[in-house]
Structure formats: C-alpha cells, structure tokens
Amino acid sequence: MIKVLLFAHLQEEVGKHQLEVDDTNITVRNLKDNLQSDYQLRQMDQVMVSVNEEYALEDDVVHDGDVVAFIPPVSGG
Amino acid sequence: MIKVLLFAHLQEEVGKHQLEVDDTNITVRNLKDNLQSDYQLRQMDQVMVSVNEEYALEDDVVHDGDVVAFIPPVSGG
Amino acid sequence: MTETLFDIVDHPIEVEPLIKKVERREAGAITTFIGTVREWTKDKKTVYLEYQAYVPMAKKMLATIGDEIQSKWPNTVVAITHRIGRLDISDVAVVIAVSSPHRKAAYEANEYAIERIKQVVPIWKKEHWEDGESWIGDQLEQVPYPTGKPKIEE
Amino acid sequence: MTETLFDIVDHPIEVEPLIKKVERREAGAITTFIGTVREWTKDKKTVYLEYQAYVPMAKKMLATIGDEIQSKWPNTVVAITHRIGRLDISDVAVVIAVSSPHRKAAYEANEYAIERIKQVVPIWKKEHWEDGESWIGDQLEQVPYPTGKPKIEE
C-alpha cells in the first residue's frame, strides 16, 4: 500500500488530503496518470511528486509503504 | 568668530574638541591650512570640512558665526 | 543543536529570536528578510491569506537551502521560520536571518534563501480576495522543471 | 511625523521598533541590516569599540540617504539608527530597516544605505585591541573625493 498526500488545489479537487493506493512498484508517472484520470484533474504537468519527503523523478518507482506527495507549484515566502 | 569642531584622531592630536577662530571670510582651504600648521597635524588631504552641517568645498568661504567641522574619513556602520 | 534553525510554525513569528539564533562573535553583519502579507497586488485587494505546508518535507527543504548557502557562502549561519495558517494584512509569513563576518555575503545569502523558498519548499498560499479565492502557484508563471523536479544542489 | 526615522543613540538598539517604523499595508518585504561588533578582523582581536559622531550632522546625513533611496527606489520606507559610545563584541552598532511592496527593492535599498553610511555619515570608530587602539578611517583605503566632498545626490 502507498500513502498519497494531496495539497492546495489538488486537495480541494479530490476532496481529500490523503489517499491509499493498493498498487506497488508503480512509477511516479503512472501514479500521477492514475490520479489524474480517477479524479478528472486538470493538467498535472506542473505538479511535482515527492517520495518519502524527497523530490522524485517521473521514472522513479514507488514501493509498498512509501509516502508519496503531489506537490503543486509552491508559493511560500 | 568661527566655531571649529574636531573629531576622532584630530580631536586627540589637537587635544580639544572645539576651537574658536577669529578669522572670518576665510576659505575652507585656508582654515584647514592654518589648523594644520598651528597644531602640526599630519596630512589633511583626506579630511573633509562641513560648514553648518553641510559638506563644503575647499573654495567655499566661511563667515562670522559659521560652525565648521573637520571630518576625518568616516568609519560608521 | 537544542534549537532548530529551520522551522514551520502556526503562530506569529517574532524577529528577535531568529536574530539570536544566528548571532555570534565572528559576525559583523546580520541581515533579515521579513515577508509580510501585502494588501494590494496590482489591482487586487487581498483580505487575508491561508498558507498550507507539507510540514516535515518543508522543514527538510529549508535545511537543504541552509546547506546550499553554507557551501556557497562559507562561514554564514542561516535561520528560517515560515508561518502557516490564516494570515492577515501585514502579518509576517516568513523570516530569514543570516549572519556573516562581512556584509556582502549576508545580503547575498539572504536573497538566495527567499528565492529558493519560492522554488522548492512545499508551502502553498491561498489568496482570499473580496470577490473570490485561489491557490497561488508562483511557478506557473515560471519555467517548468525540465527534469520533473526542481534543481536541488548537493 | 512623531517618531524619527533617522537617529543616533547612545544606548543599545532594539531591532523590532525599527521594523515597526517601516511596516505598512503596502509592504510585502522588510529587510533589516544589523551591523554588529566583530571580534576578529584578519588576525587582530578587537576587545571593544568606541563610536563617536557629529550627531546633528550625522542625523541629517542619514536623512539625506533616506531621500536618495526614496528617489532611487520609489515606495520604500527606510529607518536607520546608529549607536555611539562604547560597544562590546556582538553589540549592535547600526540597524537599517527598509520596507517595500517587493523584495528586490528592499534588498537593494538596504545595501545601498549601509554603503552610503560608510561613505558620508560623520561617525568614527575607534578600535581597542589587546595591544593598542586606533581611530579607523575606512576611506583611507578608498579613492579620495576628487572634489573635496563626498558626492551627495540632490
């Protein structure tokens, strides 16, 4: 199981701040695509992904127990 | 009468923080030269002069009642 | 280290404690940057802001920025605190303090820190205007990351 | 104006009151510069410093720097306080606070202010080392003023 965290507008569009996904050994890209189609999200090109609190690449593979976060363009400061 | 204020090392070399000078209608340059020779001061090239709290030029003329300050290179901050 | 140099808090930020964190006998210069909530952005009037963060990762990324600064400007000390939650006009959203023996590095490192915060730290701002609200993504106006992740210096 | 934006004091300087002086609803950024007494300059160990000022003119020149900043970076507010008298290691000698709608101007104007203080404000520093003392003239190492007075922008 993978824990998926959502923030900012993604959290509001999905209506949850956290999801649990049964897939394991899935790429960041596929996880992103699944989320986009499951929730009919707007374009996700600008959304970054972190795995266990580190920025990840699209080809990185997510494993059972990992915590993934979808990170829309940041706007702190 | 002109009031002359001294600061930093000039104050210590002259041994006073204030002088009164009887000359009037004297240029800044001449006032500086007089001070230098009267007190055998080291080179004064870097010393600026203010008249009534405004930086003055060497050719500016100092009048009766003016307050002149000899301003060694500053080192605030 | 008993006190943390990089923090995310949900209460008002005081500037003096951050200055204290970076103060030391070698320092001749301390710069601070205080990001406050501005009322007007172009012709839009902000009523209040809401900041959200992915807190543990945001703290880590602030520390990463600290590491980057250490390597670019040796002998600086950096402390950063960012506030989340609801902020009103003039409230302090972020404070960055940098100490250095000489002033040039203190200015440069400080400005670097705020630029990096706006690029890589997972914190989001929701603007509440009189007639609506929206999450802001500064980077939407910027170059997208060609590699799919922001450049983190090692 | 009931409070003065440009001051010379003979007691410790607090940073927060200066921040308050420049705070306003249009501001999105406040930068501060805090000049502290550094223990080591190259291989010389400072025990304490003594600052002297031509106080009324120094206040005027700080205000002149404020005017210069206003014309170079419109819509900034600047406050500067410099301390005189005896200062020990880590004591604060000067605080500069600048507020601006945007951060770039707040950094630039702040750095400009400290550079100008070191050029034109009649304040002098006497270094006391373990083995001696000397008045410091930063400008002795710099280009002398060709016109016999520092350039003041109108």
Tab-separated table of C-alpha atoms in Angstrom:
chain	number	residue	atom	x	y	z
A	1	MET	CA	0.000	0.000	0.000
A	2	ILE	CA	1.135	3.530	-0.853
A	3	LYS	CA	0.046	6.572	1.090
A	4	VAL	CA	-0.648	9.573	-1.137
A	5	LEU	CA	-0.780	13.104	0.248
A	6	LEU	CA	-2.543	15.947	-1.531
A	7	PHE	CA	-2.097	19.673	-1.059
A	8	ALA	CA	-3.529	23.029	-2.112
A	9	HIS	CA	-5.904	22.908	-5.095
A	10	LEU	CA	-5.374	19.151	-5.576
A	11	GLN	CA	-6.688	18.561	-2.075
A	12	GLU	CA	-9.787	20.593	-2.896
A	13	GLU	CA	-10.358	18.998	-6.308
A	14	VAL	CA	-10.051	15.463	-4.957
A	15	GLY	CA	-11.920	16.365	-1.774
A	16	LYS	CA	-9.416	14.535	0.434
A	17	HIS	CA	-5.994	15.323	1.828
A	18	GLN	CA	-4.880	11.709	1.824
A	19	LEU	CA	-5.438	8.600	-0.269
A	20	GLU	CA	-4.364	4.996	-0.007
A	21	VAL	CA	-3.351	3.238	-3.195
A	22	ASP	CA	-3.021	-0.537	-3.453
A	23	ASP	CA	-0.595	-0.534	-6.387
A	24	THR	CA	3.020	-1.088	-5.567
A	25	ASN	CA	6.136	-0.964	-7.722
A	26	ILE	CA	4.479	1.651	-9.866
A	27	THR	CA	6.308	4.583	-11.427
A	28	VAL	CA	5.691	8.116	-10.306
A	29	ARG	CA	4.396	8.827	-13.808
A	30	ASN	CA	1.796	6.077	-13.687
A	31	LEU	CA	0.679	7.032	-10.210
A	32	LYS	CA	0.204	10.582	-11.420
A	33	ASP	CA	-1.715	9.467	-14.506
A	34	ASN	CA	-3.981	7.249	-12.425
A	35	LEU	CA	-4.774	10.042	-10.016
A	36	GLN	CA	-5.460	12.410	-12.883
A	37	SER	CA	-7.901	10.078	-14.603
A	38	ASP	CA	-9.561	8.779	-11.401
A	39	TYR	CA	-10.406	12.291	-10.270
A	40	GLN	CA	-10.600	14.040	-13.649
A	41	LEU	CA	-7.951	16.524	-12.595
A	42	ARG	CA	-6.791	19.444	-14.705
A	43	GLN	CA	-3.358	19.283	-16.254
A	44	MET	CA	-0.750	17.885	-13.898
A	45	ASP	CA	2.381	18.870	-15.844
A	46	GLN	CA	3.443	21.353	-13.236
A	47	VAL	CA	2.758	19.032	-10.320
A	48	MET	CA	5.874	17.586	-8.725
A	49	VAL	CA	5.991	14.407	-6.742
A	50	SER	CA	7.925	13.554	-3.629
A	51	VAL	CA	8.580	10.082	-2.317
A	52	ASN	CA	9.324	9.876	1.389
A	53	GLU	CA	9.840	13.643	1.553
A	54	GLU	CA	12.350	13.818	-1.301
A	55	TYR	CA	11.578	15.142	-4.778
A	56	ALA	CA	11.283	12.221	-7.219
A	57	LEU	CA	11.627	11.800	-10.965
A	58	GLU	CA	8.803	10.613	-13.214
A	59	ASP	CA	10.558	7.272	-13.756
A	60	ASP	CA	11.225	6.576	-10.083
A	61	VAL	CA	9.419	3.516	-8.770
A	62	VAL	CA	7.227	3.717	-5.710
A	63	HIS	CA	7.235	0.786	-3.321
A	64	ASP	CA	4.921	-0.625	-0.700
A	65	GLY	CA	4.937	1.586	2.390
A	66	ASP	CA	6.215	4.685	0.626
A	67	VAL	CA	4.645	8.049	1.268
A	68	VAL	CA	4.035	9.957	-1.934
A	69	ALA	CA	3.045	13.617	-2.054
A	70	PHE	CA	1.665	15.507	-5.032
A	71	ILE	CA	3.173	18.940	-4.924
A	72	PRO	CA	1.553	21.673	-6.991
A	73	PRO	CA	3.714	24.704	-7.839
A	74	VAL	CA	4.768	26.123	-4.485
A	75	SER	CA	4.021	29.662	-3.390
A	76	GLY	CA	5.589	30.155	0.009
A	77	GLY	CA	7.564	33.175	1.113
B	1	MET	CA	34.205	84.367	15.110
B	2	ILE	CA	34.065	80.859	13.665
B	3	LYS	CA	33.426	77.810	15.787
B	4	VAL	CA	35.518	74.802	14.736
B	5	LEU	CA	34.621	71.245	15.765
B	6	LEU	CA	37.139	68.420	15.826
B	7	PHE	CA	36.514	64.682	15.807
B	8	ALA	CA	38.266	61.340	16.096
B	9	HIS	CA	42.076	61.487	15.791
B	10	LEU	CA	42.040	65.233	15.102
B	11	GLN	CA	40.396	65.803	18.449
B	12	GLU	CA	43.128	63.785	20.131
B	13	GLU	CA	46.004	65.385	18.208
B	14	VAL	CA	44.780	68.919	18.917
B	15	GLY	CA	43.746	67.987	22.448
B	16	LYS	CA	40.417	69.806	22.175
B	17	HIS	CA	37.058	69.008	20.628
B	18	GLN	CA	36.278	72.631	19.828
B	19	LEU	CA	38.194	75.774	18.825
B	20	GLU	CA	37.237	79.364	18.246
B	21	VAL	CA	38.852	81.159	15.331
B	22	ASP	CA	38.785	84.931	14.913
B	23	ASP	CA	39.248	84.942	11.127
B	24	THR	CA	36.171	85.466	9.050
B	25	ASN	CA	35.580	85.400	5.298
B	26	ILE	CA	38.296	82.804	5.031
B	27	THR	CA	38.194	79.887	2.620
B	28	VAL	CA	37.821	76.349	3.830
B	29	ARG	CA	41.257	75.651	2.337
B	30	ASN	CA	42.943	78.407	4.331
B	31	LEU	CA	41.193	77.432	7.533
B	32	LYS	CA	42.403	73.873	7.019
B	33	ASP	CA	45.975	75.012	6.292
B	34	ASN	CA	46.021	77.198	9.397
B	35	LEU	CA	44.812	74.394	11.614
B	36	GLN	CA	47.369	72.030	10.129
B	37	SER	CA	50.302	74.382	10.747
B	38	ASP	CA	49.107	75.647	14.152
B	39	TYR	CA	48.871	72.122	15.509
B	40	GLN	CA	51.471	70.417	13.327
B	41	LEU	CA	48.889	67.937	12.106
B	42	ARG	CA	49.636	65.044	9.795
B	43	GLN	CA	48.418	65.223	6.244
B	44	MET	CA	44.898	66.591	5.978
B	45	ASP	CA	44.153	65.650	2.357
B	46	GLN	CA	41.558	63.134	3.380
B	47	VAL	CA	39.904	65.413	5.914
B	48	MET	CA	36.618	66.859	4.752
B	49	VAL	CA	35.070	70.028	6.061
B	50	SER	CA	31.475	70.857	6.789
B	51	VAL	CA	30.049	74.327	7.253
B	52	ASN	CA	26.846	74.495	9.252
B	53	GLU	CA	26.399	70.732	8.966
B	54	GLU	CA	26.744	70.596	5.186
B	55	TYR	CA	29.811	69.300	3.352
B	56	ALA	CA	31.754	72.238	1.898
B	57	LEU	CA	34.225	72.671	-0.949
B	58	GLU	CA	37.795	73.875	-0.447
B	59	ASP	CA	36.966	77.222	-2.075
B	60	ASP	CA	33.834	77.884	-0.023
B	61	VAL	CA	34.107	80.941	2.203
B	62	VAL	CA	33.401	80.711	5.909
B	63	HIS	CA	31.639	83.620	7.567
B	64	ASP	CA	31.328	85.017	11.051
B	65	GLY	CA	29.098	82.807	13.165
B	66	ASP	CA	29.503	79.688	10.991
B	67	VAL	CA	30.135	76.315	12.572
B	68	VAL	CA	32.898	74.416	10.804
B	69	ALA	CA	33.682	70.766	11.415
B	70	PHE	CA	36.799	68.905	10.360
B	71	ILE	CA	35.707	65.461	9.321
B	72	PRO	CA	38.334	62.732	9.059
B	73	PRO	CA	37.480	59.724	6.896
B	74	VAL	CA	34.328	58.293	8.420
B	75	SER	CA	34.040	54.722	9.691
B	76	GLY	CA	30.487	54.212	10.873
B	77	GLY	CA	28.380	51.186	10.138
C	1	MET	CA	21.656	21.666	18.496
C	2	THR	CA	18.905	22.338	21.011
C	3	GLU	CA	17.113	24.931	18.918
C	4	THR	CA	16.018	24.432	15.379
C	5	LEU	CA	17.314	26.755	12.687
C	6	PHE	CA	14.597	25.794	10.191
C	7	ASP	CA	11.017	25.784	11.318
C	8	ILE	CA	7.391	25.862	10.214
C	9	VAL	CA	5.028	27.330	12.815
C	10	ASP	CA	1.330	28.102	13.079
C	11	HIS	CA	1.671	31.138	15.331
C	12	PRO	CA	3.034	34.687	14.833
C	13	ILE	CA	6.784	34.895	14.200
C	14	GLU	CA	8.994	37.196	16.256
C	15	VAL	CA	12.109	38.503	14.543
C	16	GLU	CA	14.454	38.889	17.545
C	17	PRO	CA	14.629	35.166	18.376
C	18	LEU	CA	15.773	34.439	14.825
C	19	ILE	CA	18.458	37.099	15.107
C	20	LYS	CA	19.581	35.472	18.364
C	21	LYS	CA	19.869	32.107	16.605
C	22	VAL	CA	22.445	33.397	14.123
C	23	GLU	CA	24.316	35.844	16.376
C	24	ARG	CA	27.961	35.041	17.145
C	25	ARG	CA	31.276	36.698	17.881
C	26	GLU	CA	32.576	36.209	14.332
C	27	ALA	CA	29.592	38.037	12.869
C	28	GLY	CA	29.899	41.620	11.725
C	29	ALA	CA	26.661	41.598	9.769
C	30	ILE	CA	23.221	40.088	10.235
C	31	THR	CA	20.573	40.524	7.560
C	32	THR	CA	16.937	39.646	7.986
C	33	PHE	CA	14.195	39.320	5.427
C	34	ILE	CA	10.642	39.612	6.678
C	35	GLY	CA	7.950	38.613	4.219
C	36	THR	CA	4.672	40.299	5.111
C	37	VAL	CA	1.169	39.994	3.727
C	38	ARG	CA	0.679	42.830	1.237
C	39	GLU	CA	-2.773	44.305	0.816
C	40	TRP	CA	-2.612	45.088	-2.903
C	41	THR	CA	-1.205	43.012	-5.738
C	42	LYS	CA	-1.674	45.069	-8.866
C	43	ASP	CA	-5.370	45.976	-8.680
C	44	LYS	CA	-6.475	43.067	-6.490
C	45	LYS	CA	-7.135	43.664	-2.819
C	46	THR	CA	-6.206	40.794	-0.513
C	47	VAL	CA	-8.423	40.319	2.536
C	48	TYR	CA	-6.367	37.522	4.088
C	49	LEU	CA	-4.126	34.617	3.146
C	50	GLU	CA	-4.023	30.992	4.065
C	51	TYR	CA	-0.748	29.088	3.973
C	52	GLN	CA	-0.546	25.318	3.885
C	53	ALA	CA	2.637	23.245	4.059
C	54	TYR	CA	3.776	19.676	3.763
C	55	VAL	CA	5.402	20.301	7.118
C	56	PRO	CA	8.066	17.602	7.517
C	57	MET	CA	9.265	17.969	3.947
C	58	ALA	CA	9.139	21.764	4.130
C	59	LYS	CA	11.432	21.703	7.172
C	60	LYS	CA	13.803	19.384	5.345
C	61	MET	CA	13.854	21.631	2.281
C	62	LEU	CA	14.562	24.702	4.415
C	63	ALA	CA	17.515	22.823	5.896
C	64	THR	CA	18.630	21.892	2.379
C	65	ILE	CA	18.617	25.579	1.453
C	66	GLY	CA	20.722	26.158	4.561
C	67	ASP	CA	23.212	23.564	3.313
C	68	GLU	CA	23.323	25.162	-0.122
C	69	ILE	CA	24.079	28.522	1.489
C	70	GLN	CA	26.814	27.030	3.664
C	71	SER	CA	28.568	25.738	0.607
C	72	LYS	CA	28.145	28.913	-1.454
C	73	TRP	CA	28.935	31.361	1.367
C	74	PRO	CA	31.182	29.657	3.915
C	75	ASN	CA	31.037	30.931	7.473
C	76	THR	CA	27.443	32.101	7.304
C	77	VAL	CA	24.732	30.939	9.711
C	78	VAL	CA	21.128	30.862	8.488
C	79	ALA	CA	17.811	30.532	10.308
C	80	ILE	CA	14.421	30.439	8.600
C	81	THR	CA	10.920	30.268	10.056
C	82	HIS	CA	7.798	30.143	7.894
C	83	ARG	CA	4.307	30.543	9.276
C	84	ILE	CA	1.256	28.624	8.061
C	85	GLY	CA	-2.476	29.011	8.658
C	86	ARG	CA	-4.511	32.182	8.288
C	87	LEU	CA	-2.577	35.442	7.974
C	88	ASP	CA	-3.997	38.944	7.843
C	89	ILE	CA	-2.582	42.016	6.116
C	90	SER	CA	0.886	42.955	7.472
C	91	ASP	CA	1.274	39.621	9.273
C	92	VAL	CA	4.713	38.079	8.930
C	93	ALA	CA	4.756	34.974	6.723
C	94	VAL	CA	8.469	34.244	6.739
C	95	VAL	CA	11.634	35.456	8.449
C	96	ILE	CA	15.126	34.687	7.178
C	97	ALA	CA	18.162	35.665	9.265
C	98	VAL	CA	21.751	35.314	8.044
C	99	SER	CA	24.908	36.200	9.941
C	100	SER	CA	28.320	36.547	8.369
C	101	PRO	CA	31.656	38.148	9.171
C	102	HIS	CA	31.121	40.535	6.240
C	103	ARG	CA	28.002	42.190	4.938
C	104	LYS	CA	28.136	41.218	1.265
C	105	ALA	CA	27.633	37.527	1.996
C	106	ALA	CA	24.871	38.314	4.487
C	107	TYR	CA	22.862	40.137	1.819
C	108	GLU	CA	23.532	37.668	-0.963
C	109	ALA	CA	22.813	34.550	1.082
C	110	ASN	CA	19.622	36.067	2.433
C	111	GLU	CA	18.272	36.895	-1.014
C	112	TYR	CA	19.260	33.454	-2.250
C	113	ALA	CA	17.254	31.900	0.585
C	114	ILE	CA	13.995	33.639	-0.297
C	115	GLU	CA	14.395	32.863	-3.995
C	116	ARG	CA	14.931	29.176	-3.182
C	117	ILE	CA	11.989	29.087	-0.778
C	118	LYS	CA	9.770	30.262	-3.623
C	119	GLN	CA	11.125	27.484	-5.837
C	120	VAL	CA	11.436	24.337	-3.785
C	121	VAL	CA	9.775	24.450	-0.367
C	122	PRO	CA	6.356	22.733	-0.302
C	123	ILE	CA	4.299	25.627	1.024
C	124	TRP	CA	1.205	26.988	-0.697
C	125	LYS	CA	-0.608	30.261	-0.397
C	126	LYS	CA	-4.335	30.729	-0.925
C	127	GLU	CA	-5.341	34.308	-1.604
C	128	HIS	CA	-8.692	35.419	-0.300
C	129	TRP	CA	-9.952	38.490	-2.115
C	130	GLU	CA	-13.205	40.350	-1.580
C	131	ASP	CA	-14.708	38.562	-4.576
C	132	GLY	CA	-13.128	35.122	-4.508
C	133	GLU	CA	-10.210	32.940	-3.564
C	134	SER	CA	-7.487	30.955	-5.265
C	135	TRP	CA	-4.435	28.867	-4.552
C	136	ILE	CA	-1.394	30.620	-5.959
C	137	GLY	CA	1.304	28.795	-7.855
C	138	ASP	CA	4.110	31.242	-8.454
C	139	GLN	CA	5.880	28.801	-10.647
C	140	LEU	CA	3.055	28.615	-13.134
C	141	GLU	CA	4.465	31.885	-14.408
C	142	GLN	CA	7.967	30.474	-14.470
C	143	VAL	CA	9.917	27.945	-16.453
C	144	PRO	CA	8.696	24.425	-15.728
C	145	TYR	CA	11.251	21.989	-14.374
C	146	PRO	CA	12.631	20.166	-17.383
C	147	THR	CA	13.614	17.156	-15.310
C	148	GLY	CA	10.337	16.938	-13.459
C	149	LYS	CA	11.876	18.047	-10.212
C	150	PRO	CA	13.427	21.274	-9.015
C	151	LYS	CA	17.184	21.545	-9.069
C	152	ILE	CA	18.496	20.700	-5.633
C	153	GLU	CA	22.166	21.374	-5.160
C	154	GLU	CA	24.051	18.624	-3.442
D	1	MET	CA	5.975	62.588	11.962
D	2	THR	CA	6.069	61.875	15.681
D	3	GLU	CA	8.836	59.302	15.524
D	4	THR	CA	12.164	59.861	13.897
D	5	LEU	CA	13.244	57.540	11.104
D	6	PHE	CA	16.923	58.508	11.382
D	7	ASP	CA	18.554	58.500	14.759
D	8	ILE	CA	21.848	58.422	16.637
D	9	VAL	CA	21.583	56.908	20.119
D	10	ASP	CA	23.935	56.121	22.980
D	11	HIS	CA	22.084	53.049	24.250
D	12	PRO	CA	21.528	49.526	22.879
D	13	ILE	CA	19.409	49.343	19.717
D	14	GLU	CA	16.398	47.051	19.509
D	15	VAL	CA	15.523	45.758	16.055
D	16	GLU	CA	11.730	45.340	16.409
D	17	PRO	CA	10.987	49.067	16.898
D	18	LEU	CA	12.772	49.827	13.627
D	19	ILE	CA	10.740	47.187	11.843
D	20	LYS	CA	7.589	48.786	13.266
D	21	LYS	CA	8.656	52.165	11.898
D	22	VAL	CA	8.705	50.904	8.304
D	23	GLU	CA	5.787	48.450	8.452
D	24	ARG	CA	2.729	49.280	6.354
D	25	ARG	CA	-0.073	47.618	4.434
D	26	GLU	CA	1.596	48.155	1.053
D	27	ALA	CA	4.726	46.313	2.211
D	28	GLY	CA	5.364	42.744	1.159
D	29	ALA	CA	9.006	42.774	2.176
D	30	ILE	CA	11.024	44.252	5.011
D	31	THR	CA	14.791	43.841	5.087
D	32	THR	CA	16.974	44.699	8.027
D	33	PHE	CA	20.717	45.043	8.269
D	34	ILE	CA	22.261	44.717	11.708
D	35	GLY	CA	25.878	45.732	11.978
D	36	THR	CA	27.493	44.037	14.966
D	37	VAL	CA	30.906	44.337	16.550
D	38	ARG	CA	33.062	41.531	15.175
D	39	GLU	CA	35.748	40.027	17.375
D	40	TRP	CA	38.342	39.297	14.711
D	41	THR	CA	39.413	41.420	11.745
D	42	LYS	CA	42.021	39.392	9.930
D	43	ASP	CA	44.433	38.465	12.733
D	44	LYS	CA	43.579	41.351	15.068
D	45	LYS	CA	41.364	40.715	18.060
D	46	THR	CA	39.046	43.547	18.990
D	47	VAL	CA	38.346	43.980	22.707
D	48	TYR	CA	35.811	46.762	22.306
D	49	LEU	CA	34.942	49.698	20.052
D	50	GLU	CA	34.187	53.311	20.659
D	51	TYR	CA	31.986	55.232	18.222
D	52	GLN	CA	31.890	58.996	18.045
D	53	ALA	CA	29.576	61.076	15.862
D	54	TYR	CA	28.980	64.653	14.881
D	55	VAL	CA	25.437	63.995	15.990
D	56	PRO	CA	23.300	66.706	14.349
D	57	MET	CA	25.077	66.370	11.024
D	58	ALA	CA	25.045	62.569	11.216
D	59	LYS	CA	21.254	62.613	11.645
D	60	LYS	CA	20.947	64.954	8.670
D	61	MET	CA	23.151	62.744	6.522
D	62	LEU	CA	21.126	59.647	7.448
D	63	ALA	CA	18.011	61.533	6.349
D	64	THR	CA	19.801	62.506	3.123
D	65	ILE	CA	20.493	58.823	2.469
D	66	GLY	CA	16.786	58.221	3.073
D	67	ASP	CA	15.971	60.838	0.414
D	68	GLU	CA	18.402	59.278	-2.028
D	69	ILE	CA	16.724	55.908	-1.510
D	70	GLN	CA	13.259	57.398	-1.989
D	71	SER	CA	14.283	58.732	-5.368
D	72	LYS	CA	16.083	55.561	-6.480
D	73	TRP	CA	13.513	53.083	-5.154
D	74	PRO	CA	10.099	54.778	-5.033
D	75	ASN	CA	7.615	53.476	-2.492
D	76	THR	CA	10.212	52.295	0.001
D	77	VAL	CA	10.330	53.425	3.635
D	78	VAL	CA	13.695	53.491	5.412
D	79	ALA	CA	14.642	53.792	9.083
D	80	ILE	CA	18.219	53.885	10.373
D	81	THR	CA	19.554	54.027	13.924
D	82	HIS	CA	23.275	54.164	14.697
D	83	ARG	CA	24.661	53.737	18.183
D	84	ILE	CA	27.640	55.670	19.582
D	85	GLY	CA	29.773	55.250	22.710
D	86	ARG	CA	31.444	52.078	23.889
D	87	LEU	CA	30.356	48.818	22.235
D	88	ASP	CA	31.440	45.315	23.147
D	89	ILE	CA	31.741	42.264	20.887
D	90	SER	CA	28.376	41.320	19.313
D	91	ASP	CA	26.799	44.645	20.307
D	92	VAL	CA	24.683	46.207	17.585
D	93	ALA	CA	26.251	49.338	16.068
D	94	VAL	CA	23.677	50.074	13.389
D	95	VAL	CA	20.268	48.861	12.249
D	96	ILE	CA	18.785	49.656	8.843
D	97	ALA	CA	15.190	48.674	8.060
D	98	VAL	CA	13.606	49.045	4.622
D	99	SER	CA	10.061	48.163	3.622
D	100	SER	CA	8.866	47.850	0.063
D	101	PRO	CA	5.995	46.246	-1.831
D	102	HIS	CA	8.506	43.895	-3.488
D	103	ARG	CA	11.615	42.232	-2.131
D	104	LYS	CA	14.179	43.245	-4.741
D	105	ALA	CA	13.966	46.923	-3.845
D	106	ALA	CA	14.057	46.109	-0.125
D	107	TYR	CA	17.388	44.288	-0.518
D	108	GLU	CA	18.946	46.802	-2.894
D	109	ALA	CA	17.933	49.888	-0.950
D	110	ASN	CA	19.157	48.339	2.298
D	111	GLU	CA	22.581	47.534	0.905
D	112	TYR	CA	22.797	50.987	-0.642
D	113	ALA	CA	22.101	52.509	2.779
D	114	ILE	CA	24.988	50.768	4.539
D	115	GLU	CA	27.398	51.593	1.707
D	116	ARG	CA	26.425	55.259	1.905
D	117	ILE	CA	26.704	55.329	5.704
D	118	LYS	CA	30.285	54.183	5.353
D	119	GLN	CA	30.953	56.976	2.860
D	120	VAL	CA	29.223	60.113	4.067
D	121	VAL	CA	27.883	59.946	7.626
D	122	PRO	CA	30.184	61.645	10.167
D	123	ILE	CA	30.633	58.736	12.556
D	124	TRP	CA	34.023	57.381	13.617
D	125	LYS	CA	35.066	54.103	15.107
D	126	LYS	CA	37.998	53.619	17.463
D	127	GLU	CA	39.205	50.045	17.687
D	128	HIS	CA	40.572	48.900	21.020
D	129	TRP	CA	42.770	45.824	20.663
D	130	GLU	CA	44.603	43.985	23.375
D	131	ASP	CA	47.829	45.790	22.425
D	132	GLY	CA	46.656	49.225	21.347
D	133	GLU	CA	43.974	51.414	19.875
D	134	SER	CA	43.334	53.428	16.749
D	135	TRP	CA	40.708	55.532	15.050
D	136	ILE	CA	39.633	53.793	11.851
D	137	GLY	CA	39.148	55.670	8.609
D	138	ASP	CA	37.670	53.241	6.124
D	139	GLN	CA	38.033	55.735	3.354
D	140	LEU	CA	41.794	55.909	3.709
D	141	GLU	CA	41.749	52.693	1.738
D	142	GLN	CA	39.408	54.096	-0.831
D	143	VAL	CA	39.513	56.654	-3.589
D	144	PRO	CA	39.742	60.162	-2.153
D	145	TYR	CA	36.968	62.551	-3.086
D	146	PRO	CA	38.219	64.423	-6.138
D	147	THR	CA	36.013	67.403	-5.406
D	148	GLY	CA	36.905	67.595	-1.753
D	149	LYS	CA	33.486	66.456	-0.638
D	150	PRO	CA	31.558	63.240	-0.963
D	151	LYS	CA	29.019	63.024	-3.712
D	152	ILE	CA	25.614	63.810	-2.309
D	153	GLU	CA	22.756	63.185	-4.663
D	154	GLU	CA	20.223	66.001	-4.841
